[in-house]
mmCIF file with all atom_site columns, C-alpha atoms in Angstrom:
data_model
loop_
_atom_site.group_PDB
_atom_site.id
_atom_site.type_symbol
_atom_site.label_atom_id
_atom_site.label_alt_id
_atom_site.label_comp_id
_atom_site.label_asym_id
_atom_site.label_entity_id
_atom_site.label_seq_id
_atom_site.pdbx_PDB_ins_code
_atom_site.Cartn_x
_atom_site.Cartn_y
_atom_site.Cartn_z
_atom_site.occupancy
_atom_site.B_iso_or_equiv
_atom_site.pdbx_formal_charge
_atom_site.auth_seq_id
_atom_site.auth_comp_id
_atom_site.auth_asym_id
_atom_site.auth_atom_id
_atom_site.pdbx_PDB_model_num
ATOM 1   C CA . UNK A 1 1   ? -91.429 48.306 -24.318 1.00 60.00 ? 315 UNK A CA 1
ATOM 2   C CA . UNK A 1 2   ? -91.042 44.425 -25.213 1.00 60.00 ? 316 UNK A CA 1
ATOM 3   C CA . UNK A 1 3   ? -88.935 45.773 -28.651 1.00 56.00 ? 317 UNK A CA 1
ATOM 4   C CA . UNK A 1 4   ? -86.525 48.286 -26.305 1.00 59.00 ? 318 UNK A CA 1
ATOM 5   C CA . UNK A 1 5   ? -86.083 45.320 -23.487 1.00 60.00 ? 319 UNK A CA 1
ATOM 6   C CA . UNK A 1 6   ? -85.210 42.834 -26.184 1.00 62.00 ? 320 UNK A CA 1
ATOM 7   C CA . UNK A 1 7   ? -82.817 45.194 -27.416 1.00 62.00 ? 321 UNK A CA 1
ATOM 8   C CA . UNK A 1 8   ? -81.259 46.215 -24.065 1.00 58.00 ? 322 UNK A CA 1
ATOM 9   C CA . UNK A 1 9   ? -80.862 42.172 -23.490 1.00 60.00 ? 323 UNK A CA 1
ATOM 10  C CA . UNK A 1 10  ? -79.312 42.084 -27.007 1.00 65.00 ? 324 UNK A CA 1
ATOM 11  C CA . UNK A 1 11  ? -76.689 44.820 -26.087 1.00 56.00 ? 325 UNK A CA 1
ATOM 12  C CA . UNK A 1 12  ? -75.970 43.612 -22.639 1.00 54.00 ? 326 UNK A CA 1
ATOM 13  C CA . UNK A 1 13  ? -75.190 39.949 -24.349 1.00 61.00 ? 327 UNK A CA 1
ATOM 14  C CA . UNK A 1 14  ? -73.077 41.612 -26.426 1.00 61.00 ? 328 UNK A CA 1
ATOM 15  C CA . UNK A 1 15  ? -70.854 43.319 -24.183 1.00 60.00 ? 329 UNK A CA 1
ATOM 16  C CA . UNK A 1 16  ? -70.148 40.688 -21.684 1.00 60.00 ? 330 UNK A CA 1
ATOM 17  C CA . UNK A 1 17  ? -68.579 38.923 -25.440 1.00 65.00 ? 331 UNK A CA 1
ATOM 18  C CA . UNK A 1 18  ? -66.689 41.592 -25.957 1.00 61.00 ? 332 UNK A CA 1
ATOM 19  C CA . UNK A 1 19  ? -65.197 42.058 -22.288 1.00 60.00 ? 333 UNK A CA 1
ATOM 20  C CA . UNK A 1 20  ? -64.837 38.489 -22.263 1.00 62.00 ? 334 UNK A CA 1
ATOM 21  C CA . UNK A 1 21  ? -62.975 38.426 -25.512 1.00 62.00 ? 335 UNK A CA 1
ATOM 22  C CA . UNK A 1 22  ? -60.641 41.155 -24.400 1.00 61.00 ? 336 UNK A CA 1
ATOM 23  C CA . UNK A 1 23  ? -59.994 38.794 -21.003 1.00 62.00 ? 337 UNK A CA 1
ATOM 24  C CA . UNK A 1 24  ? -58.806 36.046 -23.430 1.00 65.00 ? 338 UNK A CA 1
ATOM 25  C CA . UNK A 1 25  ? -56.810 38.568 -25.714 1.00 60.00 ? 339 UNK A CA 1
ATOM 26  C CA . UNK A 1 26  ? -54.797 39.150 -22.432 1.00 59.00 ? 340 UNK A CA 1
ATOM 27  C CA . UNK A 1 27  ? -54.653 35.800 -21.530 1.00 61.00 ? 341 UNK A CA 1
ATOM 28  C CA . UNK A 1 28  ? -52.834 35.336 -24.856 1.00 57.00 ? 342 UNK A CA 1
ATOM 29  C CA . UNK A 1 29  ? -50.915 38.427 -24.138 1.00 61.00 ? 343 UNK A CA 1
ATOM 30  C CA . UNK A 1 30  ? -51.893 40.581 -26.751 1.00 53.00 ? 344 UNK A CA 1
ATOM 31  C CA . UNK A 1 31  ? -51.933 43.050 -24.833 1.00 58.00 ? 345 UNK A CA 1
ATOM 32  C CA . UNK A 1 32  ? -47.958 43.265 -25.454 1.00 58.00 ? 346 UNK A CA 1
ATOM 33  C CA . UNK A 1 33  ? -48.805 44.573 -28.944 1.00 51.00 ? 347 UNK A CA 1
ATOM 34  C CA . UNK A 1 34  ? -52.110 45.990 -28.750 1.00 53.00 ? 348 UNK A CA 1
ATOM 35  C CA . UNK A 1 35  ? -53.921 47.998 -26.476 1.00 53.00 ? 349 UNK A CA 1
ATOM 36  C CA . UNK A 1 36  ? -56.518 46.615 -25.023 1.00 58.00 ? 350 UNK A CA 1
ATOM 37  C CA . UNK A 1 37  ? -59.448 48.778 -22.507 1.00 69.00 ? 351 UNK A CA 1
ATOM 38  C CA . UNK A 1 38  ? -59.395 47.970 -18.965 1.00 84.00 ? 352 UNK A CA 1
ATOM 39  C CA . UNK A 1 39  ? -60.086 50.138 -15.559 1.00 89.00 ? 353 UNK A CA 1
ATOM 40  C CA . UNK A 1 40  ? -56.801 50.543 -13.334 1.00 92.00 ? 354 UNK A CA 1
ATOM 41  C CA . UNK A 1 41  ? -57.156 51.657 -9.630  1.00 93.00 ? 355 UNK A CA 1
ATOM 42  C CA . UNK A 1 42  ? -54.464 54.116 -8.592  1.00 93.00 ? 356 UNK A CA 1
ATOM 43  C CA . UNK A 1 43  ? -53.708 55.323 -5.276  1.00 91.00 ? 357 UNK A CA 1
ATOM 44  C CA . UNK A 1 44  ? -51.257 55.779 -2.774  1.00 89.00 ? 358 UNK A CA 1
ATOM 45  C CA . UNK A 1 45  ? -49.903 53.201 -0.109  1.00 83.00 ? 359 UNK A CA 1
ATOM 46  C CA . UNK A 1 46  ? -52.954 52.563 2.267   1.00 82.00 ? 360 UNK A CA 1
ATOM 47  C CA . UNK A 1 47  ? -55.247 55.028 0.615   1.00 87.00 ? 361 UNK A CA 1
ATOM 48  C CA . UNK A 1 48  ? -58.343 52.824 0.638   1.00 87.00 ? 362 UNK A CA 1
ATOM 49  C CA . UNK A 1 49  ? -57.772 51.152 -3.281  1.00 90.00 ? 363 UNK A CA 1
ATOM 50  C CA . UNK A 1 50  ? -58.970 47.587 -1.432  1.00 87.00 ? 364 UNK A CA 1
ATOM 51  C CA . UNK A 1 51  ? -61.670 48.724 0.058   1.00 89.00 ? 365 UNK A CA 1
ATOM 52  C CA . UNK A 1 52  ? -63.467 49.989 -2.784  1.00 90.00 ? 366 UNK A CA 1
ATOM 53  C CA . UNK A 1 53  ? -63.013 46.723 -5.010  1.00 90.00 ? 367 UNK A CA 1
ATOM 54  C CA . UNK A 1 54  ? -64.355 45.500 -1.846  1.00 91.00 ? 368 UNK A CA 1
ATOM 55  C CA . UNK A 1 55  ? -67.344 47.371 -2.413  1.00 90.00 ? 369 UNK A CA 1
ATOM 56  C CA . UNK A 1 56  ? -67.676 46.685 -5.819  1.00 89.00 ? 370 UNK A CA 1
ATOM 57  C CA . UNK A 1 57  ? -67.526 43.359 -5.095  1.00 91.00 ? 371 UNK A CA 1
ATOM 58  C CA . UNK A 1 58  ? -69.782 42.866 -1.920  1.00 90.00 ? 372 UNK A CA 1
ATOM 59  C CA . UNK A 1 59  ? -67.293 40.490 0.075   1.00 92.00 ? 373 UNK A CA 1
ATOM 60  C CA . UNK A 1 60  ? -64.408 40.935 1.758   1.00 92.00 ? 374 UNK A CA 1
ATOM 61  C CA . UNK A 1 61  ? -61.258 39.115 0.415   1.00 93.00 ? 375 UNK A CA 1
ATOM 62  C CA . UNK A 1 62  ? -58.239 41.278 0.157   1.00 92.00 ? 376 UNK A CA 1
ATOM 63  C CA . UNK A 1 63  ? -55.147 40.790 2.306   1.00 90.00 ? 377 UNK A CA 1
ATOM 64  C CA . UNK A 1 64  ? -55.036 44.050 5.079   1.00 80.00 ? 378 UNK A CA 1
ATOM 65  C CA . UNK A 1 65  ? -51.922 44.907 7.215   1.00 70.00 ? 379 UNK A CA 1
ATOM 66  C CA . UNK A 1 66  ? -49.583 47.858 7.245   1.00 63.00 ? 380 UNK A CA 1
ATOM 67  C CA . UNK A 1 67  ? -47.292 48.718 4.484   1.00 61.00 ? 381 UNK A CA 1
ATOM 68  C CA . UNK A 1 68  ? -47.485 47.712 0.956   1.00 70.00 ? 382 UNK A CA 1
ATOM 69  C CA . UNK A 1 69  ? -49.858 45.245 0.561   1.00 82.00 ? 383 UNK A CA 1
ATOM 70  C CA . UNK A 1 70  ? -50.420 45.136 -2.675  1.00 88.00 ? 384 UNK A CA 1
ATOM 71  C CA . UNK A 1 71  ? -47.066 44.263 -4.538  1.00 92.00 ? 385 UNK A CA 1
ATOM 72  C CA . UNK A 1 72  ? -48.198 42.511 -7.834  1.00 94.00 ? 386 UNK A CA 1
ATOM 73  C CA . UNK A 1 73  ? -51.090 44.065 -9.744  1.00 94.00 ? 387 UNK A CA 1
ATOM 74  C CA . UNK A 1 74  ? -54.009 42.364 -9.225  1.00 95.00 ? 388 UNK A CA 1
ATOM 75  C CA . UNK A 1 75  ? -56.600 41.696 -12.149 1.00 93.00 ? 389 UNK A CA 1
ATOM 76  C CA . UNK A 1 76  ? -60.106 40.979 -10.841 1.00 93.00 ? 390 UNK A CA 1
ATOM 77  C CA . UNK A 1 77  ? -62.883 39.536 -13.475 1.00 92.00 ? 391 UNK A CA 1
ATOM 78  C CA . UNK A 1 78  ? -65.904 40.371 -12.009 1.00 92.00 ? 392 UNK A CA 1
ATOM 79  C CA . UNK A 1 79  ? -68.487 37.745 -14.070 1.00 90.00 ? 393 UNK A CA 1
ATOM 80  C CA . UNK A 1 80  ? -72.468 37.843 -12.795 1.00 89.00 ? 394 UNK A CA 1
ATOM 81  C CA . UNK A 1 81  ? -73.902 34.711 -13.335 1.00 91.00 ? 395 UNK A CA 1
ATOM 82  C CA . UNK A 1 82  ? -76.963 32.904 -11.681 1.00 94.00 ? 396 UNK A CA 1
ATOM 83  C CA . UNK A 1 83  ? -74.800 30.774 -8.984  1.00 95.00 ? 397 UNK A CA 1
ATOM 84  C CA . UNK A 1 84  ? -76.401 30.019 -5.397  1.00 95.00 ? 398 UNK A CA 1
ATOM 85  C CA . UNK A 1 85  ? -73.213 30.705 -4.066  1.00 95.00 ? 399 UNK A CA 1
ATOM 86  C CA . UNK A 1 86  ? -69.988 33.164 -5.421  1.00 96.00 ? 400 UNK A CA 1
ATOM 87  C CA . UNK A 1 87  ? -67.031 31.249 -6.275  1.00 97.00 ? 401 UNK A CA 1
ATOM 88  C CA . UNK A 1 88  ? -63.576 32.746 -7.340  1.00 97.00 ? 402 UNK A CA 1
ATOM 89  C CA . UNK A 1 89  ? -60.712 31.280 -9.554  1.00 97.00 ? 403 UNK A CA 1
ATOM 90  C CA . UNK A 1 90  ? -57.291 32.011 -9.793  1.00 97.00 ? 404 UNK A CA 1
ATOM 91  C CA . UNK A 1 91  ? -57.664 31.816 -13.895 1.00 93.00 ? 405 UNK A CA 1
ATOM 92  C CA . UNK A 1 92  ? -53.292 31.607 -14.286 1.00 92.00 ? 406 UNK A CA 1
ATOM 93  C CA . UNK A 1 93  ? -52.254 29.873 -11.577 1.00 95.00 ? 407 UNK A CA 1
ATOM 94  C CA . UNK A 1 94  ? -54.980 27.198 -10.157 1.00 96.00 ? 408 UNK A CA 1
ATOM 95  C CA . UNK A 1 95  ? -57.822 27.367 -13.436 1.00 94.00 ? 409 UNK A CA 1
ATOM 96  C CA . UNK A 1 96  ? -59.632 24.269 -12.433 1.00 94.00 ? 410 UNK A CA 1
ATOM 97  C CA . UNK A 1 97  ? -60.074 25.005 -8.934  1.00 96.00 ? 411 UNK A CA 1
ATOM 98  C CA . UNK A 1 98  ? -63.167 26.737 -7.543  1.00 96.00 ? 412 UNK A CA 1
ATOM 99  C CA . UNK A 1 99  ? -62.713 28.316 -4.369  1.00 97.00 ? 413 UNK A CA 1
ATOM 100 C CA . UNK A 1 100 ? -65.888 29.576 -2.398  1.00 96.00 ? 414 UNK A CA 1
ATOM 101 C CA . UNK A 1 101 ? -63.972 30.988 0.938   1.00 96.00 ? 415 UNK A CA 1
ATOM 102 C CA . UNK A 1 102 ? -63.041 34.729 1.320   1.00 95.00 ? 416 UNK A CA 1
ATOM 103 C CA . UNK A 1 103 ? -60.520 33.774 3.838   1.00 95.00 ? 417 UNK A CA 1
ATOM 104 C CA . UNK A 1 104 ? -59.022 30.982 1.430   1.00 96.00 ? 418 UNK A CA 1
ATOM 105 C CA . UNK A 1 105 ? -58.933 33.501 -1.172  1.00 96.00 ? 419 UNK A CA 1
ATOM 106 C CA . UNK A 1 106 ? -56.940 36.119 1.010   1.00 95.00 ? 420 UNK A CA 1
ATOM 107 C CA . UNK A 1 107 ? -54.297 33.540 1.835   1.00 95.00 ? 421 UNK A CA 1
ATOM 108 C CA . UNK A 1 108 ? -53.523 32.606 -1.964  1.00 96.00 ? 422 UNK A CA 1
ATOM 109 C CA . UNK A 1 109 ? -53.264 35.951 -2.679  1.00 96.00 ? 423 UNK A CA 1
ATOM 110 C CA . UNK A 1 110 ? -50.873 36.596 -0.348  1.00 94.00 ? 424 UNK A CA 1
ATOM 111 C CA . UNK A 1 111 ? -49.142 33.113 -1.337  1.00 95.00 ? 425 UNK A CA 1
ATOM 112 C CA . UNK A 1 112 ? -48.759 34.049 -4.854  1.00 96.00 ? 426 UNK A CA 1
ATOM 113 C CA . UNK A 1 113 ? -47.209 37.052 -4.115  1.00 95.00 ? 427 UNK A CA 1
ATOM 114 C CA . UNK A 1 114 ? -44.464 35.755 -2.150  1.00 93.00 ? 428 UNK A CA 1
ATOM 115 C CA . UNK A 1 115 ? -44.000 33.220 -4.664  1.00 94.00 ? 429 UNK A CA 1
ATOM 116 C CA . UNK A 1 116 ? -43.142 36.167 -7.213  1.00 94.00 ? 430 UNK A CA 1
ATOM 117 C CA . UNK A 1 117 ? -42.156 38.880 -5.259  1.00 91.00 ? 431 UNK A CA 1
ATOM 118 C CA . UNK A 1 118 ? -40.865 37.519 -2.427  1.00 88.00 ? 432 UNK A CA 1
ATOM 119 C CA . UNK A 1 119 ? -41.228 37.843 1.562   1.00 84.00 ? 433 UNK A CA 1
ATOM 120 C CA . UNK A 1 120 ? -38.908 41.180 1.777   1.00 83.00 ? 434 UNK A CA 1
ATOM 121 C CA . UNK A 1 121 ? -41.903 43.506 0.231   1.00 83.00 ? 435 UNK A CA 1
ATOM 122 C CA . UNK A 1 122 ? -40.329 43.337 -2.900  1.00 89.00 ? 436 UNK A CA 1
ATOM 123 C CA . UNK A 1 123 ? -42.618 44.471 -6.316  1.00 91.00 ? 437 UNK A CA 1
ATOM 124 C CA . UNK A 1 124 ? -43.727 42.264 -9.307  1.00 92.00 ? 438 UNK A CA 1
ATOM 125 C CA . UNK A 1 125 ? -45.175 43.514 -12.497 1.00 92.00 ? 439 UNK A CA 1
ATOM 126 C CA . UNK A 1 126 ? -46.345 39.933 -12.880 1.00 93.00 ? 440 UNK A CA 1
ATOM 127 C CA . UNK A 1 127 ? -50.271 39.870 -12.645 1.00 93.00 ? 441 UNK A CA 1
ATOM 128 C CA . UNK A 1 128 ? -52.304 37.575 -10.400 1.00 96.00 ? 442 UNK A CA 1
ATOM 129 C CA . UNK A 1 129 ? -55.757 36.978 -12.171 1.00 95.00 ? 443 UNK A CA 1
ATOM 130 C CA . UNK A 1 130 ? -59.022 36.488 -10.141 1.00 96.00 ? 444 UNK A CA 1
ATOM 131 C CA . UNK A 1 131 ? -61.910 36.212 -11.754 1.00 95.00 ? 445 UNK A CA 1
ATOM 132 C CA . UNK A 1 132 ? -65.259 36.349 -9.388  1.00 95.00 ? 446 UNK A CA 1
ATOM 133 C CA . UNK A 1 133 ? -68.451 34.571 -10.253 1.00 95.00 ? 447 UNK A CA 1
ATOM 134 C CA . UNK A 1 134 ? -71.202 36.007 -8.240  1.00 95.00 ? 448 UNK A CA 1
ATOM 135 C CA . UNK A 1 135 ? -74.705 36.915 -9.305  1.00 93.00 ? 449 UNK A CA 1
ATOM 136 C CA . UNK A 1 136 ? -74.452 40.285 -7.439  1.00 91.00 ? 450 UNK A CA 1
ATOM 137 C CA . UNK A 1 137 ? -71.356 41.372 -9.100  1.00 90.00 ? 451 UNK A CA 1
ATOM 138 C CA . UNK A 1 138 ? -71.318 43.517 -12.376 1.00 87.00 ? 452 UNK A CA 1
ATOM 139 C CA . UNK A 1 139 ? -69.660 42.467 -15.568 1.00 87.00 ? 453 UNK A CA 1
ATOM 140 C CA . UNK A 1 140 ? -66.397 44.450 -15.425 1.00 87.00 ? 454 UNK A CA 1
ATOM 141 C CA . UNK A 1 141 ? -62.485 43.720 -15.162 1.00 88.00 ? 455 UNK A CA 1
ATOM 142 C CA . UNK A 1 142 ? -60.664 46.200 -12.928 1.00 91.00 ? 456 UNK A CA 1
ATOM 143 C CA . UNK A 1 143 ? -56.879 46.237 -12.341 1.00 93.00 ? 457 UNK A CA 1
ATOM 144 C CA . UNK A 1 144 ? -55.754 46.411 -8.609  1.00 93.00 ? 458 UNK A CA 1
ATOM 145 C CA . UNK A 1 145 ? -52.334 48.538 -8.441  1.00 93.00 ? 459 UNK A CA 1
ATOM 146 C CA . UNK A 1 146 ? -49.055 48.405 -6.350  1.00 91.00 ? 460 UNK A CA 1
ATOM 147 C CA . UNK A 1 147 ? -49.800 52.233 -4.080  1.00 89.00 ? 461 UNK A CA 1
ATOM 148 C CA . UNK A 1 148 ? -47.342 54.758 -4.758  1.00 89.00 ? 462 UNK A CA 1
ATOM 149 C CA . UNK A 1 149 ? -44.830 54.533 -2.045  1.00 86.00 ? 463 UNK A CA 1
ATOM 150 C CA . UNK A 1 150 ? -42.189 57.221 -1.039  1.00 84.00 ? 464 UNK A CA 1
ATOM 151 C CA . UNK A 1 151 ? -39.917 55.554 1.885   1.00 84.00 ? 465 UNK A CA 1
ATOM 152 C CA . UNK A 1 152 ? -38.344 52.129 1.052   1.00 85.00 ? 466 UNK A CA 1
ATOM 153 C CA . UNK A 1 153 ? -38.965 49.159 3.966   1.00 81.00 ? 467 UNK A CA 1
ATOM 154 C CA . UNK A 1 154 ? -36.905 46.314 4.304   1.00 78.00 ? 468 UNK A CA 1
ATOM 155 C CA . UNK A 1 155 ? -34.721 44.941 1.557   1.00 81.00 ? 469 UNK A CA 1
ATOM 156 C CA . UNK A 1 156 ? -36.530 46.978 -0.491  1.00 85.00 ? 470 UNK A CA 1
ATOM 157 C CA . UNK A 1 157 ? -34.633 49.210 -3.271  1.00 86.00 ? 471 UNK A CA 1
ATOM 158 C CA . UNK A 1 158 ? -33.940 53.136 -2.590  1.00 88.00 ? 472 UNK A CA 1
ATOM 159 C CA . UNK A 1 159 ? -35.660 53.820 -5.840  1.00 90.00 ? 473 UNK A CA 1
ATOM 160 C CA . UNK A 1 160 ? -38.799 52.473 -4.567  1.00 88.00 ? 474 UNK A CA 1
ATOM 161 C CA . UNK A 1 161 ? -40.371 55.307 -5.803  1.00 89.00 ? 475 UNK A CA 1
ATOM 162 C CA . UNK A 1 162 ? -39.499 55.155 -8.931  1.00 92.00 ? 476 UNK A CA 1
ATOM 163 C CA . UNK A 1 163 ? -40.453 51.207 -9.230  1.00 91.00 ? 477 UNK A CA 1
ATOM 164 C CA . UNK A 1 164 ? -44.058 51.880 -8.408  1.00 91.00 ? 478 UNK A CA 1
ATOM 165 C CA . UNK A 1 165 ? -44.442 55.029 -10.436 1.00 93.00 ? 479 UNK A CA 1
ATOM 166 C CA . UNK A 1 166 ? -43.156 53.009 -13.541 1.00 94.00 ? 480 UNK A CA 1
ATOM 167 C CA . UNK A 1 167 ? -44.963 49.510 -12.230 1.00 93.00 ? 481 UNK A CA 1
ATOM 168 C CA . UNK A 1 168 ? -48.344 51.836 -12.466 1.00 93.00 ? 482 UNK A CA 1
ATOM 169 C CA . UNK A 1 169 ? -47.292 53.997 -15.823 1.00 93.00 ? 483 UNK A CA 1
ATOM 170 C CA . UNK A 1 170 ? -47.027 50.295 -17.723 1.00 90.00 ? 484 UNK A CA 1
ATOM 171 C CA . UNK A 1 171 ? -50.636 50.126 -17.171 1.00 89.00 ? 485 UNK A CA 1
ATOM 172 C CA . UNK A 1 172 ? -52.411 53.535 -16.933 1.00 90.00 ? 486 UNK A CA 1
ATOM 173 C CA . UNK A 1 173 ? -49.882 54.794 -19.587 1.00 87.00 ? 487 UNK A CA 1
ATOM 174 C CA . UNK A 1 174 ? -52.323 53.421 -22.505 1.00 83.00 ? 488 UNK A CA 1
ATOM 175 C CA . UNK A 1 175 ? -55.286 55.823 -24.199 1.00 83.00 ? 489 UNK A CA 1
ATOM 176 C CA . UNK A 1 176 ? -57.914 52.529 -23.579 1.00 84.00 ? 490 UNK A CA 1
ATOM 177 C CA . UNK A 1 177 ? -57.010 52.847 -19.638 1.00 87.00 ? 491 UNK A CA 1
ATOM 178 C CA . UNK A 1 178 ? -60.049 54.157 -17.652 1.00 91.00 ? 492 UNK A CA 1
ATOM 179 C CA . UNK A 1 179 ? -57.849 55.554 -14.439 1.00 93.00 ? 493 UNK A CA 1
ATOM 180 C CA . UNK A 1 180 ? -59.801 55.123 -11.429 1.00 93.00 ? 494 UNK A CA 1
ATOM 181 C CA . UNK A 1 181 ? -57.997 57.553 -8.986  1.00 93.00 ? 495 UNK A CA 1
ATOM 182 C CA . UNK A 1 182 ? -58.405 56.495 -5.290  1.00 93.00 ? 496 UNK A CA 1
ATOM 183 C CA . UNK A 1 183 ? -57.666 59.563 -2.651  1.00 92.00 ? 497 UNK A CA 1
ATOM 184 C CA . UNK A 1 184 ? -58.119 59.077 1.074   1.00 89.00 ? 498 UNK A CA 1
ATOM 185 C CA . UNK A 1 185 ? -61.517 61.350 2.073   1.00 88.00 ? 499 UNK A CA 1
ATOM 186 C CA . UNK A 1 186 ? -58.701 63.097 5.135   1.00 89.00 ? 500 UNK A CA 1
ATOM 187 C CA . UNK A 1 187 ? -56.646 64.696 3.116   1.00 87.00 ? 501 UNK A CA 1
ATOM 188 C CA . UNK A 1 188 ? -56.456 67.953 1.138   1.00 88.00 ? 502 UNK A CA 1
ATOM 189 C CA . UNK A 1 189 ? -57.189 66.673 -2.196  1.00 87.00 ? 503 UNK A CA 1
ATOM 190 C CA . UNK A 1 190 ? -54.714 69.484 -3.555  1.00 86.00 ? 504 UNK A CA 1
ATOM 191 C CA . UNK A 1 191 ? -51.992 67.947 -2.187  1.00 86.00 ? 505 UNK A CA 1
ATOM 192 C CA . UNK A 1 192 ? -52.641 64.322 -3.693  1.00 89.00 ? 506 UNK A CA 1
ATOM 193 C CA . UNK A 1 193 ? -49.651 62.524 -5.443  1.00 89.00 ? 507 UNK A CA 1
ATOM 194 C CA . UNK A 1 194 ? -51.968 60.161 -6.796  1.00 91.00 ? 508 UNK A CA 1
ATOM 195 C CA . UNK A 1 195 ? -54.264 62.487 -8.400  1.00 92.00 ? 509 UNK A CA 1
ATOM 196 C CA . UNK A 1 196 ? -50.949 64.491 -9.614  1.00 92.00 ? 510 UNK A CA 1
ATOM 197 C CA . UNK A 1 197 ? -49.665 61.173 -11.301 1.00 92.00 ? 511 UNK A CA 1
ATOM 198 C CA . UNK A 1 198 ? -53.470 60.701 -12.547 1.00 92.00 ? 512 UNK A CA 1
ATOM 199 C CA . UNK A 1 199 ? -52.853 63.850 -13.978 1.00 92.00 ? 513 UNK A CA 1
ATOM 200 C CA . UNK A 1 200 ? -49.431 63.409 -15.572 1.00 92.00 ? 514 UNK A CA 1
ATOM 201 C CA . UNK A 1 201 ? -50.630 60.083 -17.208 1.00 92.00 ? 515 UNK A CA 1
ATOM 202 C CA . UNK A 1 202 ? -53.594 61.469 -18.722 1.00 91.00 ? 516 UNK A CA 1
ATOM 203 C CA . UNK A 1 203 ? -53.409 65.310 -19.269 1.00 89.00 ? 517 UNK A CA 1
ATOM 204 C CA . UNK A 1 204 ? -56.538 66.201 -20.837 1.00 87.00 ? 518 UNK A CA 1
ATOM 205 C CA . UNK A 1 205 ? -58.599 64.205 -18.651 1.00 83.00 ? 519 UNK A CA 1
ATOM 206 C CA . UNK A 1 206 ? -60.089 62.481 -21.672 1.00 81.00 ? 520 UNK A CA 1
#
């Protein structure tokens, strides 16, 4: 039993190297010429995709509202570490701050994404990275998606459509994507675009 825990501690070192060494490749932006593995949450406008990083997470820290919320990706670095209390860090835009409020952490998130995409619900393919240091959290990088949406609002272009379906191909498009497909539990799950689009971007399911 001692031999198999040492080697499960061994293998569980190893992988939070290797996840951490893929974070940096990206950093770098590698990821322009190689592919690189990562976990992408799809879904439709409003179908829930905050609430379950939410859940992953244990805290709640994600703008809410009506309409399309999410309108840069989102990369979230989940690192578990012994801390007495979870901090966050914005890794791109403020890496030597250390930010322990939820609330404060909804507001910059919203901030940065005016900042890039504007106040008229425009969409940026321009990432905001958050990585989470909590000792409840699991080692794992997930990335937060733009929801498909159908009907343009305010300045934003007819084609809207077509922005956010190409916005979410860039990055489920890859074979080293993991597509997490998020689907409201009131609806038909026949007649889900998301899971359609799942579907389209990886055929075989594999």
């Amino acid at each position: 039993m001692a031999v198999q825990a040492e080697s499960d501690a061994t293998l569980f070192s190893n992988m939070k190297s290797i996840m951490s060494l893929v974070d940096r490749l990206r950093d770098f932006k590698l990821d322009n010429y190689i592919s690189l593995p990562r976990i992408t949450v799809l879904g439709e406008q409003s179908a829930g995709k905050s609430s379950i990083l939410e859940a992953v997470v244990g805290m709640n820290f994600l703008p809410r509202g009506s309409g399309v919320v999410t309108r840069r990706p989102l990369e979230l670095r989940l690192k578990k570490v012994n801390v007495p209390v979870p901090y966050f860090i914005f890794a791109r835009d403020f890496p030597n701050k250390k930010i322990t409020s939820q609330e404060e952490v909804c507001e910059t998130i919203e901030q940065l994404t005016d900042k890039v995409a504007g106040t008229e619900k425009f969409i940026s393919n321009e990432p905001i990275v958050l990585e989470v240091y909590s000792p409840t959290v699991p080692d794992l990088s997930l990335v937060d998606l733009p929801g498909i949406t159908r009907i343009p609002i305010g300045k934003q272009p007819a084609n809207i459509e077509e922005i956010t379906k190409g916005l979410i191909r860039q990055y489920c498009d890859s074979p080293d994507s993991l597509i997490l497909c998020v689907i409201p539990a009131n609806i038909d799950i026949t007649t889900s675009d998301a899971l359609l689009f799942a579907r389209q971007l990886d055929p075989s399911g594999s």
